[in-house]
Amino acid sequence: MDLFDSNKRVNLPRNMIENSMFEEEPDVVDLAKDSTFPALDPDEVTYEPRRSRLLVRGLGENDMEDDEEDCESSARLLGMSFMNRSAARRSNSSPYTRQSPPRSCSRPSARTMVVCVLVLVIVASMTMVLYFLPGCTFTKAGCRKPNKTDPIDTVYPISTNGELFPWAQLRLPQSIKPLSYDLTLNPDLDKMTFTGRTVINMSVLHSTSRIVFHGANLNITKATFKVGLKRIFLCYKPRQQLAVNLSKELEAGQYCVLTLEYAANLSNTYDGFYSSSYTDKDGNKSVLAATQFEPLSARKAFPCFDEPTFKATFLIKINRKKNYITLSNMPKAKSTDLAGGLVQDEFEKTSVNMSTYLVAFIVANFTSLTKNVSGTQVSVYSVPEKKEHSDYALDTASKLLEFYNTFFDINYPLKKLDLVAIPDFLAGAMENWGLITFRETTLLVGKNSSFLEKQVVASVIAHELAHQWFGNLVTMRWWNDLWLNEGFATYMQYMSLQEVFPQLDTLITLHGNLFLSDRFRTLDQDALNSSHAVSTKVSTPEQIEEMFDSVSYEKGASILLMLKASLPGPQQFRKGIIEYLKQFSGLNTDTGDLWNSLTQLSTQHMNVTEMMSSWTSQKGFPLVTVNLTDDQVKLTQEHFLLTSDNATHTSSLWNIPVTYVNDSCSLAPECRQVFTLKTKSDTLKMPGKVKWLKLNYKNMGFYIVDYGKGGWTALSEALSKNVSVLTHEDRASLIHNIFALSRLGRVSFQQVLNLLNYMSAETETSPVTEALLQLNNIYKLLEKRQAFGLAARMKDYILTHFGPLMDKQTWEEEETVSKQELRSALLEMACSLNEKNCTQQAKSLFKQYKESNGTFKIPGDLQQTVFTVAGHSDEDWETLLGMYQHATYDSEKRKMLKGLASTQDPLRLVQILKLSLNGNIQTQELPLIISTVCQGFAGYLFAWDFIQENWDRLIEKFPVGSFAIQTIIKSATSQFSTQTQLNQVQAFFSSLEERGSQMRSVQEALETIRLNQRWMDKNLSTLQKYL
Ligand SMILES: [Zn+2]
């Protein structure tokens, strides 16, 4: 295998660069050459460890350790570089030696007097003076009198050079606003390094003597500031902040320009300005460099005000070799030949103000397909040999762009829109304005790809295009409201596909199966005590990373769906969001702004703010309990909390638009009645006696319903008599809700099985897939507990109830999307349970595929089942590995990889995990590999060991709190159900301290293990009796 070896990069450690700069180029901040800079006061920079430590102790407990570490390391590194600049100007004094005590507070006059007396007295006096001298004598500030007017709680941290850093918060001060950036980048793809020059034009909003901004992993080699003031350049690494401290205040209304030159390594992770490589089918390796800045990594490519509210314009220039192309947010304005055979591409200045996390640039040798769509040049870029896989994306993006232009009544504002498939990319895609980046799987589809694969591509493009309005044009003020970006884009992705591609309606659209099952999974996640409110306070980088979760995305989208279904008139929701986008175009907003816009347009004076804030400001969701007596229905709400030992949340109340249908009218949308439940309980009067009620019509609301014993029995009986008495969404919703209630302990498992009795008559995708998923979860728990007898009975139960439907599935091409989805779910389950018919069919397809030398095609929706069966087989595993190495089509490769990772052979499991960790299999796939390994009996304990042993390498690749790390933790622990396992997981994560112990996903993992343990203890005897 000749995949990219990350160890081969010319990777000069950052501290080596900084030290070498320090030794060879002492004049690192080249102030002397800039006539606008007056000479610095020689006393401006000093080194005084005693003082540093005293001040450090003044910080909070957690900050202290960080700061101590930073002071010790960075004083030797970047900080020293800046000190050295002062040292050079002081000609021959070393920055490492203590300076003469300043005049203000020391006692040099005593020394003058003593010289006049005796030498012995001199020595004695000096000894006394030095002994009693306070530590502050050696500092620049001398012995300051305590300033009684300083706020007591503002304790400034220490910069890398030992100076006080002039800012003590994570978020930047609001006194300076960046207006424009002029950015020149010079990447070297041979050495995997880059240099840059950033000019920031700023305006002063409030008078201030400090400019604080972000920079991370950048070695600043030169800084100029064109205002005739004395200034010191400071760096505080723990918060990735840089500062210019000025001797005099800048006045409000003043403009100023800061120019910074710097050098850095291209990142070898997936954020910042990072390098990537790929090998084409002839075995030639190519390298490229791309960016991923959201949320906090623009600062790793250029110094900037890296918060979403600091919107500015960007003029970007990139130097390249002639065999590469460059791309950025804007169209290319011109190319200029430079010395040494390089070319400089200059892009047009952005025509919009944008947040730093949306800036992007790429240097690669890609090719493209292009089309003009209503005045916008739409292009799809890929590696040259995959150009033929770009048509579908180009066509889909063009249709969706036209749709959004009309739907939002605001035209896409840039002249071009590039969609780029990056061979090594961690996220699914990233909405950089005008330059959207994707994984190859989420953008490229082959001509023979299945409908399901095309759906994925259409769905991701729809999501990212929606961001060009939601997120790019109107941006959340801070990461606490990330859902305004992600919830909306997720909602729009389903909504737009339904409108633009109605033929796909059965799968991933607003009313399709995928969004429905996403809502179920989000309810499961949000039922944990460790969940969080949609809009929630975030203050650390890890917390910001953790916002990229199902609550921001799917719950955000779910509550928008619920709101839309509650608003009178189909156009009202659309009018409200158009109003919101127009009112805040180019600006930043918070959740309240959105609800206000929708309230203002409400024709029936519906208070959207009142209703929706109960869904965004509280974590979790309500459980609505129904008590039906003749024509009276008592509804009660409470917080659905799986671990309900915490009494503090029992007071949560939601404003719930409860919808319901009953036995006399239950299918058509006209049957739907609405009742708003705002209080703890309320009573609803029916026009006459009803046999049963089904609440939450088509599961469009974000809540779970308990019908009580009588209610569940009535619904189970009704379904047993006639499966079509409810819509398929309602049937899936009943299945989901009853399993959730069983987990909560409100419904016995016997009742669950009662409801499932109707399943033999079920043929619709969403109820079947939901029931299979729930039963498989229990099967996996039993298997992992080594309750093999019960696991075998569960297997029989599944095969008895679903066997006839499994047997009906064909193995040829299937046209309907919904049938493809149903078939793949049923057959994957059947083969994973070793059902003989299934495994034989899969093996025979694999054999034909293997022997046909690429001419035989396995239907796309069956590929996963076939490759997984091959991965289980001794003889086929090696063949599959060979196929994986030579396959170019990413979507197929991923399925092969999942097949390889599902092996039960421990040596092969080790091999596959190591290959990915070392980068021989793209490390972007490691979360997928780990989650697949964990599914198998042989792999799940081994995977947990692997994670513990390699934790530091994992968080080197994927940031603490990131979605990748969340996936790894969740998949490794979600099948644990014993006290010993709980203790192990707890002990491991608490030992990590700042390397991950505080993550929300750790709390979720522990809570899930406790719940598994509780459910098992409670239900093992029921399973023995009824399975
Ligand atoms: Zn998104």
mmCIF file of N, CA and C in Angstrom, residues 846-949:
data_model
loop_
_atom_site.group_PDB
_atom_site.id
_atom_site.type_symbol
_atom_site.label_atom_id
_atom_site.label_comp_id
_atom_site.label_asym_id
_atom_site.label_seq_id
_atom_site.Cartn_x
_atom_site.Cartn_y
_atom_site.Cartn_z
ATOM 1 N N PHE A 846 -20.543 -11.838 -3.952
ATOM 2 C CA PHE A 846 -19.141 -11.431 -3.811
ATOM 3 C C PHE A 846 -18.255 -12.239 -4.763
ATOM 4 N N LYS A 847 -18.580 -13.519 -4.885
ATOM 5 C CA LYS A 847 -17.801 -14.387 -5.772
ATOM 6 C C LYS A 847 -17.905 -13.897 -7.225
ATOM 7 N N GLN A 848 -19.120 -13.590 -7.635
ATOM 8 C CA GLN A 848 -19.302 -13.088 -9.011
ATOM 9 C C GLN A 848 -18.541 -11.781 -9.211
ATOM 10 N N TYR A 849 -18.597 -10.934 -8.190
ATOM 11 C CA TYR A 849 -17.930 -9.633 -8.255
ATOM 12 C C TYR A 849 -16.415 -9.823 -8.403
ATOM 13 N N LYS A 850 -15.898 -10.743 -7.582
ATOM 14 C CA LYS A 850 -14.461 -11.016 -7.556
ATOM 15 C C LYS A 850 -13.991 -11.579 -8.903
ATOM 16 N N GLU A 851 -14.784 -12.481 -9.421
ATOM 17 C CA GLU A 851 -14.354 -13.176 -10.650
ATOM 18 C C GLU A 851 -14.596 -12.373 -11.923
ATOM 19 N N SER A 852 -15.430 -11.348 -11.827
ATOM 20 C CA SER A 852 -15.788 -10.621 -13.051
ATOM 21 C C SER A 852 -14.772 -9.544 -13.400
ATOM 22 N N ASN A 853 -13.795 -9.334 -12.529
ATOM 23 C CA ASN A 853 -12.775 -8.318 -12.775
ATOM 24 C C ASN A 853 -13.401 -6.932 -12.981
ATOM 25 N N GLY A 854 -14.353 -6.612 -12.117
ATOM 26 C CA GLY A 854 -14.924 -5.262 -12.119
ATOM 27 C C GLY A 854 -16.101 -5.069 -13.053
ATOM 28 N N THR A 855 -16.468 -6.109 -13.825
ATOM 29 C CA THR A 855 -17.585 -5.898 -14.753
ATOM 30 C C THR A 855 -18.931 -6.196 -14.105
ATOM 31 N N PHE A 856 -18.936 -7.101 -13.110
ATOM 32 C CA PHE A 856 -20.198 -7.405 -12.440
ATOM 33 C C PHE A 856 -20.482 -6.342 -11.378
ATOM 34 N N LYS A 857 -21.710 -5.892 -11.333
ATOM 35 C CA LYS A 857 -22.052 -4.809 -10.420
ATOM 36 C C LYS A 857 -22.980 -5.307 -9.322
ATOM 37 N N ILE A 858 -22.568 -5.122 -8.066
ATOM 38 C CA ILE A 858 -23.469 -5.446 -6.945
ATOM 39 C C ILE A 858 -24.382 -4.227 -6.767
ATOM 40 N N PRO A 859 -25.701 -4.420 -6.663
ATOM 41 C CA PRO A 859 -26.567 -3.254 -6.450
ATOM 42 C C PRO A 859 -26.076 -2.416 -5.265
ATOM 43 N N GLY A 860 -26.051 -1.094 -5.451
ATOM 44 C CA GLY A 860 -25.457 -0.191 -4.455
ATOM 45 C C GLY A 860 -25.985 -0.379 -3.044
ATOM 46 N N ASP A 861 -27.291 -0.619 -2.923
ATOM 47 C CA ASP A 861 -27.858 -0.742 -1.573
ATOM 48 C C ASP A 861 -27.520 -2.080 -0.930
ATOM 49 N N LEU A 862 -26.991 -3.026 -1.704
ATOM 50 C CA LEU A 862 -26.629 -4.326 -1.128
ATOM 51 C C LEU A 862 -25.123 -4.463 -0.896
ATOM 52 N N GLN A 863 -24.363 -3.492 -1.402
ATOM 53 C CA GLN A 863 -22.898 -3.608 -1.299
ATOM 54 C C GLN A 863 -22.443 -3.782 0.153
ATOM 55 N N GLN A 864 -23.052 -3.003 1.069
ATOM 56 C CA GLN A 864 -22.595 -3.092 2.458
ATOM 57 C C GLN A 864 -22.800 -4.494 3.019
ATOM 58 N N THR A 865 -23.970 -5.049 2.762
ATOM 59 C CA THR A 865 -24.255 -6.401 3.262
ATOM 60 C C THR A 865 -23.242 -7.396 2.682
ATOM 61 N N VAL A 866 -22.996 -7.295 1.381
ATOM 62 C CA VAL A 866 -22.096 -8.248 0.716
ATOM 63 C C VAL A 866 -20.661 -8.093 1.251
ATOM 64 N N PHE A 867 -20.182 -6.861 1.369
ATOM 65 C CA PHE A 867 -18.800 -6.659 1.846
ATOM 66 C C PHE A 867 -18.642 -7.048 3.319
ATOM 67 N N THR A 868 -19.714 -6.887 4.088
ATOM 68 C CA THR A 868 -19.620 -7.274 5.506
ATOM 69 C C THR A 868 -19.522 -8.797 5.627
ATOM 70 N N VAL A 869 -20.306 -9.496 4.841
ATOM 71 C CA VAL A 869 -20.211 -10.962 4.867
ATOM 72 C C VAL A 869 -18.808 -11.388 4.401
ATOM 73 N N ALA A 870 -18.278 -10.718 3.373
ATOM 74 C CA ALA A 870 -16.917 -11.038 2.913
ATOM 75 C C ALA A 870 -15.894 -10.750 4.017
ATOM 76 N N GLY A 871 -16.110 -9.679 4.751
ATOM 77 C CA GLY A 871 -15.185 -9.311 5.838
ATOM 78 C C GLY A 871 -15.166 -10.333 6.957
ATOM 79 N N HIS A 872 -16.271 -11.068 7.111
ATOM 80 C CA HIS A 872 -16.338 -12.102 8.144
ATOM 81 C C HIS A 872 -15.647 -13.390 7.721
ATOM 82 N N SER A 873 -15.418 -13.508 6.419
ATOM 83 C CA SER A 873 -14.909 -14.781 5.936
ATOM 84 C C SER A 873 -13.382 -14.758 5.860
ATOM 85 N N ASP A 874 -12.768 -15.864 6.307
ATOM 86 C CA ASP A 874 -11.305 -15.952 6.335
ATOM 87 C C ASP A 874 -10.684 -15.723 4.966
ATOM 88 N N GLU A 875 -11.239 -16.464 3.964
ATOM 89 C CA GLU A 875 -10.601 -16.396 2.640
ATOM 90 C C GLU A 875 -10.887 -15.080 1.919
ATOM 91 N N ASP A 876 -12.065 -14.474 2.182
ATOM 92 C CA ASP A 876 -12.426 -13.277 1.420
ATOM 93 C C ASP A 876 -11.865 -11.977 1.997
ATOM 94 N N TRP A 877 -11.443 -12.014 3.258
ATOM 95 C CA TRP A 877 -10.968 -10.775 3.891
ATOM 96 C C TRP A 877 -9.776 -10.190 3.137
ATOM 97 N N GLU A 878 -8.807 -11.034 2.838
ATOM 98 C CA GLU A 878 -7.603 -10.552 2.133
ATOM 99 C C GLU A 878 -7.969 -10.017 0.745
ATOM 100 N N THR A 879 -8.896 -10.737 0.079
ATOM 101 C CA THR A 879 -9.340 -10.273 -1.250
ATOM 102 C C THR A 879 -9.958 -8.891 -1.127
ATOM 103 N N LEU A 880 -10.766 -8.735 -0.096
ATOM 104 C CA LEU A 880 -11.453 -7.451 0.101
ATOM 105 C C LEU A 880 -10.436 -6.342 0.382
ATOM 106 N N LEU A 881 -9.401 -6.691 1.160
ATOM 107 C CA LEU A 881 -8.361 -5.697 1.457
ATOM 108 C C LEU A 881 -7.678 -5.254 0.156
ATOM 109 N N GLY A 882 -7.405 -6.230 -0.703
ATOM 110 C CA GLY A 882 -6.804 -5.917 -2.002
ATOM 111 C C GLY A 882 -7.712 -5.017 -2.837
ATOM 112 N N MET A 883 -8.996 -5.339 -2.823
ATOM 113 C CA MET A 883 -9.955 -4.518 -3.581
ATOM 114 C C MET A 883 -9.978 -3.099 -3.028
ATOM 115 N N TYR A 884 -9.959 -3.000 -1.691
ATOM 116 C CA TYR A 884 -9.987 -1.680 -1.057
ATOM 117 C C TYR A 884 -8.783 -0.841 -1.518
ATOM 118 N N GLN A 885 -7.636 -1.489 -1.577
ATOM 119 C CA GLN A 885 -6.431 -0.744 -1.948
ATOM 120 C C GLN A 885 -6.486 -0.225 -3.374
ATOM 121 N N HIS A 886 -7.192 -0.922 -4.225
ATOM 122 C CA HIS A 886 -7.202 -0.504 -5.631
ATOM 123 C C HIS A 886 -8.455 0.257 -6.038
ATOM 124 N N ALA A 887 -9.454 0.261 -5.174
ATOM 125 C CA ALA A 887 -10.687 0.968 -5.539
ATOM 126 C C ALA A 887 -10.445 2.475 -5.489
ATOM 127 N N THR A 888 -11.052 3.203 -6.417
ATOM 128 C CA THR A 888 -10.873 4.656 -6.393
ATOM 129 C C THR A 888 -12.139 5.362 -5.922
ATOM 130 N N TYR A 889 -13.255 4.715 -6.090
ATOM 131 C CA TYR A 889 -14.510 5.380 -5.793
ATOM 132 C C TYR A 889 -14.762 5.355 -4.277
ATOM 133 N N ASP A 890 -14.791 6.546 -3.695
ATOM 134 C CA ASP A 890 -14.733 6.674 -2.244
ATOM 135 C C ASP A 890 -15.906 6.011 -1.523
ATOM 136 N N SER A 891 -17.090 6.148 -2.092
ATOM 137 C CA SER A 891 -18.266 5.600 -1.434
ATOM 138 C C SER A 891 -18.168 4.071 -1.331
ATOM 139 N N GLU A 892 -17.674 3.454 -2.397
ATOM 140 C CA GLU A 892 -17.500 2.005 -2.405
ATOM 141 C C GLU A 892 -16.377 1.599 -1.437
ATOM 142 N N LYS A 893 -15.324 2.413 -1.409
ATOM 143 C CA LYS A 893 -14.185 2.137 -0.512
ATOM 144 C C LYS A 893 -14.645 2.113 0.951
ATOM 145 N N ARG A 894 -15.506 3.057 1.296
ATOM 146 C CA ARG A 894 -15.974 3.117 2.691
ATOM 147 C C ARG A 894 -16.730 1.843 3.051
ATOM 148 N N LYS A 895 -17.538 1.350 2.117
ATOM 149 C CA LYS A 895 -18.287 0.128 2.402
ATOM 150 C C LYS A 895 -17.331 -1.061 2.547
ATOM 151 N N MET A 896 -16.292 -1.079 1.711
ATOM 152 C CA MET A 896 -15.291 -2.156 1.838
ATOM 153 C C MET A 896 -14.593 -2.064 3.193
ATOM 154 N N LEU A 897 -14.296 -0.838 3.594
ATOM 155 C CA LEU A 897 -13.604 -0.632 4.865
ATOM 156 C C LEU A 897 -14.464 -1.107 6.032
ATOM 157 N N LYS A 898 -15.748 -0.790 5.972
ATOM 158 C CA LYS A 898 -16.653 -1.272 7.029
ATOM 159 C C LYS A 898 -16.672 -2.792 7.039
ATOM 160 N N GLY A 899 -16.652 -3.389 5.848
ATOM 161 C CA GLY A 899 -16.604 -4.850 5.758
ATOM 162 C C GLY A 899 -15.335 -5.391 6.412
ATOM 163 N N LEU A 900 -14.205 -4.761 6.101
ATOM 164 C CA LEU A 900 -12.923 -5.204 6.679
ATOM 165 C C LEU A 900 -12.940 -5.072 8.203
ATOM 166 N N ALA A 901 -13.525 -3.976 8.692
ATOM 167 C CA ALA A 901 -13.523 -3.719 10.137
ATOM 168 C C ALA A 901 -14.520 -4.586 10.883
ATOM 169 N N SER A 902 -15.391 -5.288 10.155
ATOM 170 C CA SER A 902 -16.358 -6.127 10.865
ATOM 171 C C SER A 902 -15.834 -7.554 11.055
ATOM 172 N N THR A 903 -14.582 -7.783 10.697
ATOM 173 C CA THR A 903 -13.996 -9.106 10.914
ATOM 174 C C THR A 903 -14.010 -9.472 12.404
ATOM 175 N N GLN A 904 -14.050 -10.764 12.673
ATOM 176 C CA GLN A 904 -14.013 -11.210 14.073
ATOM 177 C C GLN A 904 -12.626 -11.753 14.430
ATOM 178 N N ASP A 905 -11.685 -11.615 13.522
ATOM 179 C CA ASP A 905 -10.326 -12.102 13.756
ATOM 180 C C ASP A 905 -9.508 -11.017 14.479
ATOM 181 N N PRO A 906 -9.068 -11.300 15.716
ATOM 182 C CA PRO A 906 -8.393 -10.254 16.508
ATOM 183 C C PRO A 906 -7.164 -9.669 15.811
ATOM 184 N N LEU A 907 -6.374 -10.521 15.130
ATOM 185 C CA LEU A 907 -5.162 -10.000 14.487
ATOM 186 C C LEU A 907 -5.510 -9.007 13.381
ATOM 187 N N ARG A 908 -6.564 -9.318 12.661
ATOM 188 C CA ARG A 908 -6.985 -8.412 11.584
ATOM 189 C C ARG A 908 -7.579 -7.132 12.144
ATOM 190 N N LEU A 909 -8.251 -7.271 13.277
ATOM 191 C CA LEU A 909 -8.794 -6.058 13.916
ATOM 192 C C LEU A 909 -7.655 -5.105 14.286
ATOM 193 N N VAL A 910 -6.607 -5.693 14.873
ATOM 194 C CA VAL A 910 -5.443 -4.880 15.238
ATOM 195 C C VAL A 910 -4.866 -4.233 13.986
ATOM 196 N N GLN A 911 -4.733 -5.038 12.953
ATOM 197 C CA GLN A 911 -4.138 -4.545 11.705
ATOM 198 C C GLN A 911 -4.907 -3.348 11.157
ATOM 199 N N ILE A 912 -6.217 -3.458 11.112
ATOM 200 C CA ILE A 912 -7.022 -2.418 10.481
ATOM 201 C C ILE A 912 -7.009 -1.136 11.320
ATOM 202 N N LEU A 913 -7.054 -1.290 12.638
ATOM 203 C CA LEU A 913 -7.020 -0.106 13.507
ATOM 204 C C LEU A 913 -5.668 0.605 13.393
ATOM 205 N N LYS A 914 -4.616 -0.190 13.381
ATOM 206 C CA LYS A 914 -3.273 0.413 13.303
ATOM 207 C C LYS A 914 -3.043 1.089 11.956
ATOM 208 N N LEU A 915 -3.513 0.444 10.889
ATOM 209 C CA LEU A 915 -3.331 1.035 9.560
ATOM 210 C C LEU A 915 -3.955 2.428 9.516
ATOM 211 N N SER A 916 -5.086 2.574 10.162
ATOM 212 C CA SER A 916 -5.760 3.868 10.108
ATOM 213 C C SER A 916 -5.092 4.881 11.037
ATOM 214 N N LEU A 917 -4.705 4.417 12.211
ATOM 215 C CA LEU A 917 -4.050 5.346 13.140
ATOM 216 C C LEU A 917 -2.745 5.874 12.544
ATOM 217 N N ASN A 918 -2.046 5.008 11.796
ATOM 218 C CA ASN A 918 -0.772 5.438 11.202
ATOM 219 C C ASN A 918 -0.941 6.168 9.882
ATOM 220 N N GLY A 919 -2.164 6.300 9.422
ATOM 221 C CA GLY A 919 -2.409 7.047 8.192
ATOM 222 C C GLY A 919 -2.307 6.212 6.929
ATOM 223 N N ASN A 920 -2.062 4.912 7.065
ATOM 224 C CA ASN A 920 -1.998 4.081 5.859
ATOM 225 C C ASN A 920 -3.387 3.811 5.283
ATOM 226 N N ILE A 921 -4.375 3.845 6.169
ATOM 227 C CA ILE A 921 -5.764 3.987 5.705
ATOM 228 C C ILE A 921 -6.131 5.385 6.193
ATOM 229 N N GLN A 922 -6.795 6.156 5.335
ATOM 230 C CA GLN A 922 -7.071 7.554 5.702
ATOM 231 C C GLN A 922 -7.565 7.672 7.148
ATOM 232 N N THR A 923 -6.870 8.486 7.926
ATOM 233 C CA THR A 923 -7.222 8.640 9.336
ATOM 234 C C THR A 923 -8.618 9.234 9.497
ATOM 235 N N GLN A 924 -9.106 9.940 8.468
ATOM 236 C CA GLN A 924 -10.472 10.466 8.549
ATOM 237 C C GLN A 924 -11.491 9.352 8.793
ATOM 238 N N GLU A 925 -11.114 8.107 8.435
ATOM 239 C CA GLU A 925 -12.050 6.990 8.586
ATOM 240 C C GLU A 925 -11.944 6.281 9.936
ATOM 241 N N LEU A 926 -11.030 6.731 10.784
ATOM 242 C CA LEU A 926 -10.838 6.025 12.053
ATOM 243 C C LEU A 926 -12.109 5.967 12.905
ATOM 244 N N PRO A 927 -12.895 7.068 13.024
ATOM 245 C CA PRO A 927 -14.144 6.949 13.795
ATOM 246 C C PRO A 927 -15.077 5.876 13.217
ATOM 247 N N LEU A 928 -15.132 5.778 11.891
ATOM 248 C CA LEU A 928 -15.982 4.756 11.257
ATOM 249 C C LEU A 928 -15.467 3.357 11.576
ATOM 250 N N ILE A 929 -14.147 3.211 11.495
ATOM 251 C CA ILE A 929 -13.553 1.896 11.771
ATOM 252 C C ILE A 929 -13.824 1.489 13.220
ATOM 253 N N ILE A 930 -13.594 2.430 14.140
ATOM 254 C CA ILE A 930 -13.785 2.083 15.564
ATOM 255 C C ILE A 930 -15.247 1.716 15.823
ATOM 256 N N SER A 931 -16.176 2.500 15.257
ATOM 257 C CA SER A 931 -17.582 2.187 15.556
ATOM 258 C C SER A 931 -17.986 0.847 14.943
ATOM 259 N N THR A 932 -17.400 0.485 13.802
ATOM 260 C CA THR A 932 -17.723 -0.817 13.209
ATOM 261 C C THR A 932 -17.115 -1.954 14.030
ATOM 262 N N VAL A 933 -15.852 -1.768 14.435
ATOM 263 C CA VAL A 933 -15.186 -2.793 15.248
ATOM 264 C C VAL A 933 -15.991 -3.057 16.528
ATOM 265 N N CYS A 934 -16.513 -1.972 17.127
ATOM 266 C CA CYS A 934 -17.241 -2.097 18.395
ATOM 267 C C CYS A 934 -18.537 -2.888 18.261
ATOM 268 N N GLN A 935 -19.086 -2.938 17.065
ATOM 269 C CA GLN A 935 -20.336 -3.680 16.888
ATOM 270 C C GLN A 935 -20.137 -5.177 17.089
ATOM 271 N N GLY A 936 -18.976 -5.656 16.710
ATOM 272 C CA GLY A 936 -18.716 -7.095 16.758
ATOM 273 C C GLY A 936 -18.342 -7.547 18.161
ATOM 274 N N PHE A 937 -18.605 -8.852 18.432
ATOM 275 C CA PHE A 937 -18.296 -9.370 19.770
ATOM 276 C C PHE A 937 -16.792 -9.374 20.021
ATOM 277 N N ALA A 938 -16.024 -9.761 19.003
ATOM 278 C CA ALA A 938 -14.570 -9.843 19.199
ATOM 279 C C ALA A 938 -13.957 -8.457 19.356
ATOM 280 N N GLY A 939 -14.556 -7.496 18.696
ATOM 281 C CA GLY A 939 -13.896 -6.201 18.625
ATOM 282 C C GLY A 939 -14.179 -5.248 19.761
ATOM 283 N N TYR A 940 -15.337 -5.394 20.451
ATOM 284 C CA TYR A 940 -15.742 -4.268 21.277
ATOM 285 C C TYR A 940 -14.844 -4.044 22.498
ATOM 286 N N LEU A 941 -14.351 -5.141 23.095
ATOM 287 C CA LEU A 941 -13.449 -4.941 24.240
ATOM 288 C C LEU A 941 -12.069 -4.504 23.748
ATOM 289 N N PHE A 942 -11.682 -5.063 22.626
ATOM 290 C CA PHE A 942 -10.383 -4.686 22.077
ATOM 291 C C PHE A 942 -10.359 -3.205 21.703
ATOM 292 N N ALA A 943 -11.467 -2.718 21.126
ATOM 293 C CA ALA A 943 -11.521 -1.309 20.715
ATOM 294 C C ALA A 943 -11.375 -0.387 21.921
ATOM 295 N N TRP A 944 -11.992 -0.791 23.005
ATOM 296 C CA TRP A 944 -11.903 0.040 24.219
ATOM 297 C C TRP A 944 -10.439 0.124 24.695
ATOM 298 N N ASP A 945 -9.726 -1.000 24.653
ATOM 299 C CA ASP A 945 -8.296 -0.982 25.010
ATOM 300 C C ASP A 945 -7.517 -0.075 24.063
ATOM 301 N N PHE A 946 -7.823 -0.219 22.786
ATOM 302 C CA PHE A 946 -7.126 0.567 21.757
ATOM 303 C C PHE A 946 -7.300 2.069 22.015
ATOM 304 N N ILE A 947 -8.507 2.452 22.356
ATOM 305 C CA ILE A 947 -8.775 3.877 22.599
ATOM 306 C C ILE A 947 -7.992 4.371 23.811
ATOM 307 N N GLN A 948 -7.992 3.557 24.861
ATOM 308 C CA GLN A 948 -7.263 3.984 26.063
ATOM 309 C C GLN A 948 -5.766 4.116 25.774
ATOM 310 N N GLU A 949 -5.238 3.114 25.075
ATOM 311 C CA GLU A 949 -3.793 3.133 24.813
ATOM 312 C C GLU A 949 -3.388 4.259 23.874
#
